[in-house]
Tab-separated table of C-alpha atoms in Angstrom:
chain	number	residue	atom	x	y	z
A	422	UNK	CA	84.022	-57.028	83.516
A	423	UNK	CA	87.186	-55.691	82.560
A	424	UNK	CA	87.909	-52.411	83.013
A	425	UNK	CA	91.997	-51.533	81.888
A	426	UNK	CA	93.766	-49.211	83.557
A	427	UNK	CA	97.512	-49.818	82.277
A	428	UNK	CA	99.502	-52.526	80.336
A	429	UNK	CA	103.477	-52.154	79.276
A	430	UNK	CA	105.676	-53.732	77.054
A	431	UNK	CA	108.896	-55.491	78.918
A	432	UNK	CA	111.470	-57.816	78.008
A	433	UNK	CA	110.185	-60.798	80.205
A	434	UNK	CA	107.825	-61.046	83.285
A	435	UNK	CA	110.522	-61.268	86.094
A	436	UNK	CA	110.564	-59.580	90.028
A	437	UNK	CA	112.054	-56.404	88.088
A	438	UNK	CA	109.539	-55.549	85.560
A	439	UNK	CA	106.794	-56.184	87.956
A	440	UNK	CA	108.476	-53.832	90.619
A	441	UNK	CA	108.783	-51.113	87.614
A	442	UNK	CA	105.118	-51.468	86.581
A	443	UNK	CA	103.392	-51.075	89.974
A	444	UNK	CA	105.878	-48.070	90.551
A	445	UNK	CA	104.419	-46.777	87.618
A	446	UNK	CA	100.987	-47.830	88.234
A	447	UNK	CA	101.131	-46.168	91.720
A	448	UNK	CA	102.801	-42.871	90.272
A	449	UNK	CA	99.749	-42.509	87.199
A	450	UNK	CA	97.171	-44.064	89.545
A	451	UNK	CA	97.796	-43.214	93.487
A	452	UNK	CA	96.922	-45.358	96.045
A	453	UNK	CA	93.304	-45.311	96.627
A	454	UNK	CA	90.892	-46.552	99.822
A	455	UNK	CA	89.997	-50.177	99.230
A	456	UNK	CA	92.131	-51.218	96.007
A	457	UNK	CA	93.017	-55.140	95.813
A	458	UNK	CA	95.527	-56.702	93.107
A	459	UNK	CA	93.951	-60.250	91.896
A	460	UNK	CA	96.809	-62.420	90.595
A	461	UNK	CA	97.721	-65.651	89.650
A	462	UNK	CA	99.418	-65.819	92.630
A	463	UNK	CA	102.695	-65.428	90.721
A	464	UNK	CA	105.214	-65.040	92.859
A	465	UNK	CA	107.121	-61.722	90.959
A	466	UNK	CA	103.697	-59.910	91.566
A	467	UNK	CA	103.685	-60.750	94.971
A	468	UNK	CA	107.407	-59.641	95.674
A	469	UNK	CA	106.510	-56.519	93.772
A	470	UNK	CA	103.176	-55.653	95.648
A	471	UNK	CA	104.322	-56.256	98.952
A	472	UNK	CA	107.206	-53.859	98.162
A	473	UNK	CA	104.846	-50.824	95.808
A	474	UNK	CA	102.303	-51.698	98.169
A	475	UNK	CA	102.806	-52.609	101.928
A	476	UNK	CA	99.879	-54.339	103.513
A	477	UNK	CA	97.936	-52.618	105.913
A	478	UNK	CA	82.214	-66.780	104.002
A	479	UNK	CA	80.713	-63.661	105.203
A	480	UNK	CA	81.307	-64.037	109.151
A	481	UNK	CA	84.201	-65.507	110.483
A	482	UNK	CA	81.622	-68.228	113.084
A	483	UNK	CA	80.354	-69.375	109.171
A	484	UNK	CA	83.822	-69.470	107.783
A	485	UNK	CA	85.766	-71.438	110.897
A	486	UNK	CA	82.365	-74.164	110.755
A	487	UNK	CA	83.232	-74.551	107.063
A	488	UNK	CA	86.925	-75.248	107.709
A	489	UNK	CA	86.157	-77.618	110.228
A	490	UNK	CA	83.904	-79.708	108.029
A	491	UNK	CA	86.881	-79.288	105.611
A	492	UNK	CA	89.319	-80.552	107.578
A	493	UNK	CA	86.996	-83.685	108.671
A	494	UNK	CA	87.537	-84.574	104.751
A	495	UNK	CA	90.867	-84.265	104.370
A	496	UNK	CA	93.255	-82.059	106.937
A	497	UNK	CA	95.491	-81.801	104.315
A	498	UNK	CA	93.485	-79.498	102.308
A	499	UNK	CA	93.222	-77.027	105.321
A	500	UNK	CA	96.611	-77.076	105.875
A	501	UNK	CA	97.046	-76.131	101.825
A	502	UNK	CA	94.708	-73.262	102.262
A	503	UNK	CA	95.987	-72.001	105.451
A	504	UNK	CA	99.634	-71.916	103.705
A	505	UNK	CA	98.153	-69.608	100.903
A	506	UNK	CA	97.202	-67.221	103.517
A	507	UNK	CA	93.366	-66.756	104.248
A	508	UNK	CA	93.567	-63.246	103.386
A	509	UNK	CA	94.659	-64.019	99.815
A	510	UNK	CA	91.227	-65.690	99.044
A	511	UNK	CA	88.471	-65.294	101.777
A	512	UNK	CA	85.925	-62.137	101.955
A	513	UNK	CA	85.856	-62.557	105.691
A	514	UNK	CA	89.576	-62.217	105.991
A	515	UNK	CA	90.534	-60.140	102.929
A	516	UNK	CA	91.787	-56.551	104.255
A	517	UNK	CA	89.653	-54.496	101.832
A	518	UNK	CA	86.294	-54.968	100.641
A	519	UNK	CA	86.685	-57.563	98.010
A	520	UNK	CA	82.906	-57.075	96.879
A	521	UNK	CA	82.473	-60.014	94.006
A	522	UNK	CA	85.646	-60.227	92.984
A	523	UNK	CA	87.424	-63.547	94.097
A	524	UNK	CA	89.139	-65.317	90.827
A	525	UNK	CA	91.690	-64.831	88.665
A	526	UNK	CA	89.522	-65.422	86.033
A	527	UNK	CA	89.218	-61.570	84.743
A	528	UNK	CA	92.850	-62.035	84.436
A	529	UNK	CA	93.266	-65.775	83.008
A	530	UNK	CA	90.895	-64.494	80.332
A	531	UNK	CA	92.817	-61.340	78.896
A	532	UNK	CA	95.503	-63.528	78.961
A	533	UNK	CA	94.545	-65.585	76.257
A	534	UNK	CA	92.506	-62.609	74.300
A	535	UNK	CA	96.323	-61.306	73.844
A	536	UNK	CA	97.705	-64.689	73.329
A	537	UNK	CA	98.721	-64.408	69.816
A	538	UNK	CA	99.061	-60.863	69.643
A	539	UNK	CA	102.259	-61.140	72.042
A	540	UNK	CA	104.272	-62.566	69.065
A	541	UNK	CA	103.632	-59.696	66.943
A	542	UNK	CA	106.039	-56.423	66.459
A	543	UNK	CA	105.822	-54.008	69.223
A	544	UNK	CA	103.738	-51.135	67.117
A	545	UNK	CA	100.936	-53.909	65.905
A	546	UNK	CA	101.140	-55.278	69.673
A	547	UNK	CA	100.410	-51.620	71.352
A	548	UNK	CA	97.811	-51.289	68.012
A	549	UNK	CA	95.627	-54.381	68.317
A	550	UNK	CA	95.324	-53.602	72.166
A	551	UNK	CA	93.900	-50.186	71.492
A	552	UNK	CA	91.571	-51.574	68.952
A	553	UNK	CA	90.720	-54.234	72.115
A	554	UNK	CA	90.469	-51.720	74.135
A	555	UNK	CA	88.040	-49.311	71.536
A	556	UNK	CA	85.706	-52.349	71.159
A	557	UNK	CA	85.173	-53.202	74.565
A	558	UNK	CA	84.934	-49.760	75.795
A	559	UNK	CA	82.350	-49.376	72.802
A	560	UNK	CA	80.469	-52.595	73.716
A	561	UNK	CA	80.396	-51.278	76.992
A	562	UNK	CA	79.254	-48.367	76.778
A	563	UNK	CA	76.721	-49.811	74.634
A	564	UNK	CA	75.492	-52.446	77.236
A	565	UNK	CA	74.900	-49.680	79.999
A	566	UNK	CA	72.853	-47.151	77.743
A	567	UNK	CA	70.852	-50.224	77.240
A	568	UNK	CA	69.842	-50.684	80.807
A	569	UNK	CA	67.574	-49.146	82.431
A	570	UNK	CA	67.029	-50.008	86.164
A	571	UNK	CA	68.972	-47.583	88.396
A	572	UNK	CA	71.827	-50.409	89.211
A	573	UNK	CA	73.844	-52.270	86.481
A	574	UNK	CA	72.201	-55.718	85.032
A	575	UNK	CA	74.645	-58.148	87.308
A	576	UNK	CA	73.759	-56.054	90.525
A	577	UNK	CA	70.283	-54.963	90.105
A	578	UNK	CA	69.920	-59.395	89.331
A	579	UNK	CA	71.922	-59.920	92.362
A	580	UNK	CA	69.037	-57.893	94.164
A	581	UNK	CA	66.271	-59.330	92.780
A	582	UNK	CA	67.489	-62.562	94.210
A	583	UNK	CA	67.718	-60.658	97.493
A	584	UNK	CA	64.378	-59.495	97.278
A	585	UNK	CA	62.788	-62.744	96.869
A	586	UNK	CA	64.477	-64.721	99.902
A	587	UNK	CA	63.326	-61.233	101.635
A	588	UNK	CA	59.594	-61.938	101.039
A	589	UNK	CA	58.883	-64.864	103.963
A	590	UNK	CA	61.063	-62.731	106.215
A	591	UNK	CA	60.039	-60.883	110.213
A	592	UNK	CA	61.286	-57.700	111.223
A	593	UNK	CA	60.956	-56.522	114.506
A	594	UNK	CA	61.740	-52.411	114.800
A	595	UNK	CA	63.917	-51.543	118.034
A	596	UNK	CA	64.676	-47.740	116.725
A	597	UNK	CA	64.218	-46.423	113.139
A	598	UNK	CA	67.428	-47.523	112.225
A	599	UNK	CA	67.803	-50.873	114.102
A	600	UNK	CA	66.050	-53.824	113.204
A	601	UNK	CA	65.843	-58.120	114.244
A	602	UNK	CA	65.095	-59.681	111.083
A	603	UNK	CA	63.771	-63.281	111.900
A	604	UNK	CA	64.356	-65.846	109.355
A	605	UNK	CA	62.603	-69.186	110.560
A	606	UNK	CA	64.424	-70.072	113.736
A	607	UNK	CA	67.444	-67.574	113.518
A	608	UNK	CA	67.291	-64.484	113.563
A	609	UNK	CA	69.989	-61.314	112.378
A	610	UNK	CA	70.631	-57.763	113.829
A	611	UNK	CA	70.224	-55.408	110.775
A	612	UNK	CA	71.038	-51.519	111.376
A	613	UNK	CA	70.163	-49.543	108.304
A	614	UNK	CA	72.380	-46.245	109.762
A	615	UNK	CA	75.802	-47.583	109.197
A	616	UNK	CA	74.523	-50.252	106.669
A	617	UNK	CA	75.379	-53.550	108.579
A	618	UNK	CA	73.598	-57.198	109.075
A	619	UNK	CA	75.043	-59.631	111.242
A	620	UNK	CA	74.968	-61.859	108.513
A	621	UNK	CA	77.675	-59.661	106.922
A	622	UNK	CA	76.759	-59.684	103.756
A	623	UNK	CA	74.910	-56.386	103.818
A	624	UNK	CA	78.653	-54.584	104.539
A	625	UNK	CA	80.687	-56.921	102.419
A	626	UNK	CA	78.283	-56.985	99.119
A	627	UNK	CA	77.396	-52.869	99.574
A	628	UNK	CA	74.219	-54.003	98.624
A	629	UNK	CA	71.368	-54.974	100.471
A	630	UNK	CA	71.006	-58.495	101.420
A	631	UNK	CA	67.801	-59.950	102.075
A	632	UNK	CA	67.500	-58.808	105.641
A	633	UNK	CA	68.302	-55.267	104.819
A	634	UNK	CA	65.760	-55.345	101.797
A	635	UNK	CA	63.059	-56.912	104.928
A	636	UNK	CA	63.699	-54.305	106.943
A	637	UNK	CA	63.615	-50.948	104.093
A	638	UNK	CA	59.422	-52.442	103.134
A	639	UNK	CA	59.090	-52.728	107.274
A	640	UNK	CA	60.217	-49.186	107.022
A	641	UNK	CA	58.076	-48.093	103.242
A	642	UNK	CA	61.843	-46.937	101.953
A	643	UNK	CA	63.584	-47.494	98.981
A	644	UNK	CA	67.355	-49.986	98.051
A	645	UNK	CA	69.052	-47.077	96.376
A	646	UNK	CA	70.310	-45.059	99.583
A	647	UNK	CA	71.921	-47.914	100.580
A	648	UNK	CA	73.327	-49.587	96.990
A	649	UNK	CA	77.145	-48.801	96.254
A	650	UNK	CA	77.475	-45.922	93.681
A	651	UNK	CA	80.005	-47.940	91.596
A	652	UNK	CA	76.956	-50.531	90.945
A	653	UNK	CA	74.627	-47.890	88.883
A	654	UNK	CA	73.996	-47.338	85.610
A	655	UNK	CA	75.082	-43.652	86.405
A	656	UNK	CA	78.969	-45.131	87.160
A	657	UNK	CA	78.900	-47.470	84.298
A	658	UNK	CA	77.977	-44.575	81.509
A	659	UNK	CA	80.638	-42.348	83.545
A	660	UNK	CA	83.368	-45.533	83.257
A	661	UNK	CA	83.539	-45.883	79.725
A	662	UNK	CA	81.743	-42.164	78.749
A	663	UNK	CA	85.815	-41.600	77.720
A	664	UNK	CA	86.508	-43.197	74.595
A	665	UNK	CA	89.472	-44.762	73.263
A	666	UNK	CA	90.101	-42.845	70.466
A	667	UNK	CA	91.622	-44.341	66.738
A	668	UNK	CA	95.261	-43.983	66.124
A	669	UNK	CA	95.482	-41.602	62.876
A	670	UNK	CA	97.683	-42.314	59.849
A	671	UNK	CA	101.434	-42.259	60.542
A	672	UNK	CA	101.888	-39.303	57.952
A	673	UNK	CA	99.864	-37.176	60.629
A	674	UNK	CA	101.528	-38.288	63.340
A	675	UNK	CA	103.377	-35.456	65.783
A	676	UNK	CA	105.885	-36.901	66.969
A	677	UNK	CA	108.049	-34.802	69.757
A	678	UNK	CA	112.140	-34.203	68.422
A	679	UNK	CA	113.541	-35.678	71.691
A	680	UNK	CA	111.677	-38.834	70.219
A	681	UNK	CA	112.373	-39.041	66.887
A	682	UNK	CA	116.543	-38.352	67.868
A	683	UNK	CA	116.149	-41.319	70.473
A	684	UNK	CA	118.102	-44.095	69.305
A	685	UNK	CA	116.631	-47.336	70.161
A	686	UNK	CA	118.938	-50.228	71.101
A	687	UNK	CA	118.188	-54.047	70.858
A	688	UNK	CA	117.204	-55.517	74.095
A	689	UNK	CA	120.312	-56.783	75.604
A	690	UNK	CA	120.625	-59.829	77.573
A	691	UNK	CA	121.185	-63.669	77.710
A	692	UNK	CA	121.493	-65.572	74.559
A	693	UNK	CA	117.806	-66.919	74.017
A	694	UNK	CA	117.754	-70.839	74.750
A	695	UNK	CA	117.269	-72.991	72.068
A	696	UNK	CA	113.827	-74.421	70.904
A	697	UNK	CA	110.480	-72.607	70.453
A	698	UNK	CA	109.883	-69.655	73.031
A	699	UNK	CA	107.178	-70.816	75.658
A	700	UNK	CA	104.272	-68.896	75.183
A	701	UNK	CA	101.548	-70.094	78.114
A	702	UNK	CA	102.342	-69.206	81.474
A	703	UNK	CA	103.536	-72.093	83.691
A	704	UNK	CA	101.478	-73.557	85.777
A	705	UNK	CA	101.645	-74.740	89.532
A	706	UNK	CA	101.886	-78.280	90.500
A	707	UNK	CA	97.992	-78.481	91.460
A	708	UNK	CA	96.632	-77.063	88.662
A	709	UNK	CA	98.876	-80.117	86.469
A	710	UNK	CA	97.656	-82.523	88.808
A	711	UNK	CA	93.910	-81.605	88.497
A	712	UNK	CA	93.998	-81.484	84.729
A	713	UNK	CA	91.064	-83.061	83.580
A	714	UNK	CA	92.197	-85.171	80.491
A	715	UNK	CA	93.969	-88.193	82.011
A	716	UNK	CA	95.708	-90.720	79.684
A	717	UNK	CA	94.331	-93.966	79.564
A	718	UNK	CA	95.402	-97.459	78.187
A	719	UNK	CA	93.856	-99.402	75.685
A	720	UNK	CA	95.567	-102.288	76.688
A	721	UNK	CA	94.690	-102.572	79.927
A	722	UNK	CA	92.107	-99.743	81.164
A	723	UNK	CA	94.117	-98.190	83.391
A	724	UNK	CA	95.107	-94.670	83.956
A	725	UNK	CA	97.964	-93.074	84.026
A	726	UNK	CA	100.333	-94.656	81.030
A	727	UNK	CA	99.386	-96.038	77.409
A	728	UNK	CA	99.381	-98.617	75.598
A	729	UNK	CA	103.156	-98.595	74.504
A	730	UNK	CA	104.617	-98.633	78.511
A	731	UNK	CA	101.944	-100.936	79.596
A	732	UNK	CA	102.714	-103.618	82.023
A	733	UNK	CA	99.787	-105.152	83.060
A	734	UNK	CA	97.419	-107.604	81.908
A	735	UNK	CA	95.441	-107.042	78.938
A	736	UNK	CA	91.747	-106.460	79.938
A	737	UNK	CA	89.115	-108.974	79.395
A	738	UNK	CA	86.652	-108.267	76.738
């Protein structure tokens, strides 16, 4: 779900404009407990987030086995994900809660939703993103008066699976808080108090996993003490409760004097290069490589080349 909190209007997305909008992200917003920026990994948000915002598998036995088996397939591809940094796209290594959040994918797809709208003037740019931003707050809004379990539909579904790989589980009680929840042959150290499994995915998730939800029917109590409150229906009607509201006719429009006597220069700069201006953002090497349209030859089979700069033998029909 996408949820906007700010978007600006600059001449090109370099290391400067992406230093000036987290300043002015961080001035508007703050820095809050737990906040993670989820990139493309381009490098001008990186340079700008490490400078706005200085850093400060579930369990890390799970996520060094899986590596291992990883590097038994190809050591190369461990050595690739070690050089993005572990932190940048494991939960067990991330340094906030990343809950379910671990693409770029929420921002790949307002990308292209504002695709075509980039080439348009600057007031029917800043116009058709309010009206994108009125419908999906609207749509929204919509969705969450329509629920009606106490979490939000992807959460309280998230649960439910919980719930039923919780059914063929043992607890053993060792206090009212602390429980052994035994799952076949292995068994997890669940302590309801500060809302932690071994598994880790009680703490990670802030919801219950399936040990937790074991353990609350050992005890006769309830999932909602121990949900996060941003996963209720009471957070989503408060999250989009503020509507966007429609931009009047420009006749009506109050416009502040200092405004109206600013004089607004054209953007100054570089001579624009010839040819058309490149509108999709450019991609890294491995995402190229694993496109998933090769070309093949006609003449031969093969892939890699056509039929025009083929050298081999025709194929044999």
């Amino acid at each position: 779900t996408i949820f906007s909190l700010a978007y600006a209007v600059v001449d090109s997305k370099n290391d400067a404009s992406w230093k000036w909008f987290f300043e002015q992200f961080k001035e508007a917003y703050g820095e809050r407990p737990s906040m993670y920026v989820v990139s493309d990994r381009n490098e001008s948000i990186l340079k700008a987030t490490s400078i706005v915002y200085p850093a400060r598998s579930y369990t890390l036995d799970e996520f060094n086995e899986r590596m291992l088996k990883i590097e038994e397939v190809d050591p190369c591809v461990k050595s690739y994900l070690y050089d993005i940094g572990y932190h940048r796209w494991t939960r067990v290594h991330a340094m906030v809660n990343r809950t379910f959040t671990m693409t770029s994918n929420i921002a790949e797809s307002l990308n292209v939703v504002t695709k075509e709208a980039r080439e348009l003037p600057i007031y029917d740019l800043l116009e058709y993103m309010r009206m994108l931003l009125e419908r999906w707050t609207k749509e929204k809004l919509l969705k969450a008066k329509g629920t009606f379990t106490y979490l939000g539909y992807k959460f309280n579904k998230e649960l439910d699976e919980n719930n039923t790989l919780s059914q063929k589980l043992r607890v053993r009680a060792s206090t009212d808080h602390l429980h052994t929840v035994l799952d076949g042959v292995k068994q997890y150290i669940m302590c309801l108090e500060t809302k932690k499994c071994s598994c880790g995915k009680f703490q990670l998730d802030e919801l219950p996993c399936a040990h937790a939800l074991a353990a609350l029917r050992h005890r006769k109590e309830t999932y909602e003490n121990y949900c996060s409150p941003y996963y209720t229906r009471k957070s989503l009607l408060l999250t989009y409760e503020m509507p966007v509201n429609p931009l009047p006719d420009e006749s009506k429009w109050d416009v502040p004097q200092h405004i109206l006597d600013e004089v607004v220069k054209p953007p100054a700069g570089d001579k624009r290069q010839s040819g058309r201006p490149h509108k999709e953002r450019y991609k890294i090497f491995d995402e190229i490589k694993s496109k998933k349209y090769k070309v093949s030859c006609e003449n031969c089979g093969g892939e890699g080349h056509n039929k025009r700069t083929c050298k081999n033998a025709p194929k044999k029909k």
